[in-house]
PDB file of C-alpha atoms in Angstrom:
ATOM      1  CA  HIS A   1     260.263 116.901-171.765  1.00  0.00           C
ATOM      2  CA  LYS A   2     260.163 120.204-171.718  1.00  0.00           C
ATOM      3  CA  LYS A   3     261.188 121.730-175.036  1.00  0.00           C
ATOM      4  CA  LYS A   4     264.402 123.948-175.034  1.00  0.00           C
ATOM      5  CA  ARG A   5     263.345 127.950-175.751  1.00  0.00           C
ATOM      6  CA  SER A   6     265.299 129.993-177.565  1.00  0.00           C
ATOM      7  CA  MET A   7     265.624 133.490-176.895  1.00  0.00           C
ATOM      8  CA  SER A   8     263.598 134.504-179.936  1.00  0.00           C
ATOM      9  CA  ASN A   9     259.962 134.900-180.173  1.00  0.00           C
ATOM     10  CA  GLY A  10     259.865 132.348-183.184  1.00  0.00           C
ATOM     11  CA  LYS A  11     259.309 135.220-185.681  1.00  0.00           C
ATOM     12  CA  LYS A  12     262.081 136.003-187.942  1.00  0.00           C
ATOM     13  CA  ILE A  13     263.283 139.306-189.502  1.00  0.00           C
ATOM     14  CA  TYR A  14     262.874 139.811-193.336  1.00  0.00           C
ATOM     15  CA  ARG A  15     263.254 142.971-195.523  1.00  0.00           C
ATOM     16  CA  SER A  16     259.645 144.068-196.457  1.00  0.00           C
ATOM     17  CA  ASN A  17     257.674 144.367-199.609  1.00  0.00           C
ATOM     18  CA  ASP A  18     256.757 147.898-197.821  1.00  0.00           C
ATOM     19  CA  ARG A  19     260.245 149.166-198.955  1.00  0.00           C
ATOM     20  CA  VAL A  20     261.283 152.858-199.615  1.00  0.00           C
ATOM     21  CA  ILE A  21     264.674 151.841-200.413  1.00  0.00           C
ATOM     22  CA  ALA A  22     265.474 148.149-199.609  1.00  0.00           C
ATOM     23  CA  GLY A  23     262.729 147.336-196.762  1.00  0.00           C
ATOM     24  CA  VAL A  24     265.107 147.257-193.862  1.00  0.00           C
ATOM     25  CA  CYS A  25     262.979 149.639-191.787  1.00  0.00           C
ATOM     26  CA  GLY A  26     259.766 148.223-193.097  1.00  0.00           C
ATOM     27  CA  GLY A  27     260.869 144.593-192.085  1.00  0.00           C
ATOM     28  CA  LEU A  28     262.151 145.674-188.824  1.00  0.00           C
ATOM     29  CA  ALA A  29     258.641 147.511-188.092  1.00  0.00           C
ATOM     30  CA  GLU A  30     256.719 144.256-189.184  1.00  0.00           C
ATOM     31  CA  TYR A  31     258.859 142.329-186.749  1.00  0.00           C
ATOM     32  CA  MET A  32     258.132 144.671-184.082  1.00  0.00           C
ATOM     33  CA  ASP A  33     254.484 145.022-185.163  1.00  0.00           C
ATOM     34  CA  ILE A  34     254.533 148.952-185.155  1.00  0.00           C
ATOM     35  CA  ASP A  35     254.280 151.737-188.055  1.00  0.00           C
ATOM     36  CA  PRO A  36     257.017 151.777-190.475  1.00  0.00           C
ATOM     37  CA  THR A  37     256.898 155.553-190.670  1.00  0.00           C
ATOM     38  CA  LEU A  38     258.067 155.311-186.915  1.00  0.00           C
ATOM     39  CA  VAL A  39     260.718 153.393-187.354  1.00  0.00           C
ATOM     40  CA  ARG A  40     261.786 155.325-190.597  1.00  0.00           C
ATOM     41  CA  LEU A  41     261.751 158.538-188.816  1.00  0.00           C
ATOM     42  CA  VAL A  42     263.625 157.206-185.789  1.00  0.00           C
ATOM     43  CA  TYR A  43     266.197 155.802-188.068  1.00  0.00           C
ATOM     44  CA  ALA A  44     266.367 159.182-189.596  1.00  0.00           C
ATOM     45  CA  LEU A  45     266.988 160.898-186.539  1.00  0.00           C
ATOM     46  CA  PHE A  46     269.826 158.275-185.924  1.00  0.00           C
ATOM     47  CA  THR A  47     271.467 158.371-188.659  1.00  0.00           C
ATOM     48  CA  VAL A  48     271.715 162.370-188.769  1.00  0.00           C
ATOM     49  CA  THR A  49     272.606 162.379-185.253  1.00  0.00           C
ATOM     50  CA  THR A  50     275.601 160.066-185.508  1.00  0.00           C
ATOM     51  CA  ILE A  51     277.410 161.529-188.162  1.00  0.00           C
ATOM     52  CA  PHE A  52     275.881 159.317-190.820  1.00  0.00           C
ATOM     53  CA  SER A  53     276.859 155.935-189.323  1.00  0.00           C
ATOM     54  CA  GLY A  54     273.053 154.657-189.675  1.00  0.00           C
ATOM     55  CA  ALA A  55     273.868 154.392-193.602  1.00  0.00           C
ATOM     56  CA  ILE A  56     276.692 152.017-192.939  1.00  0.00           C
ATOM     57  CA  LEU A  57     274.392 150.164-190.554  1.00  0.00           C
ATOM     58  CA  TYR A  58     271.604 150.219-193.049  1.00  0.00           C
ATOM     59  CA  ILE A  59     273.854 148.809-195.777  1.00  0.00           C
ATOM     60  CA  ILE A  60     274.963 146.174-193.504  1.00  0.00           C
ATOM     61  CA  ALA A  61     271.270 145.055-192.737  1.00  0.00           C
ATOM     62  CA  TRP A  62     270.272 145.073-196.296  1.00  0.00           C
ATOM     63  CA  LEU A  63     273.070 142.544-196.988  1.00  0.00           C
ATOM     64  CA  ILE A  64     272.228 140.201-193.751  1.00  0.00           C
ATOM     65  CA  VAL A  65     268.651 140.369-193.899  1.00  0.00           C
ATOM     66  CA  PRO A  66     266.847 138.167-196.090  1.00  0.00           C
ATOM     67  CA  ARG A  67     264.087 139.381-198.300  1.00  0.00           C
ATOM     68  CA  LYS A  68     260.507 138.413-197.938  1.00  0.00           C
ATOM     69  CA  TYR A  69     259.042 136.188-200.549  1.00  0.00           C
TER      70      TYR A  69
END
């Protein structure tokens, strides 16, 4: 029997301990295995260019994404 594979790669996303505010961008960077500064810069650019809707998404992610222990 073959195991049923999910679309995920087996990794889970968590809020990072490498945090500036809540660890959301750091956790996303760890999940994608890229530099957290790059994620933070892209997030900041997204937030400014979308009339700060990125702030709402950040708060939602803060509430939904579990903290890494």
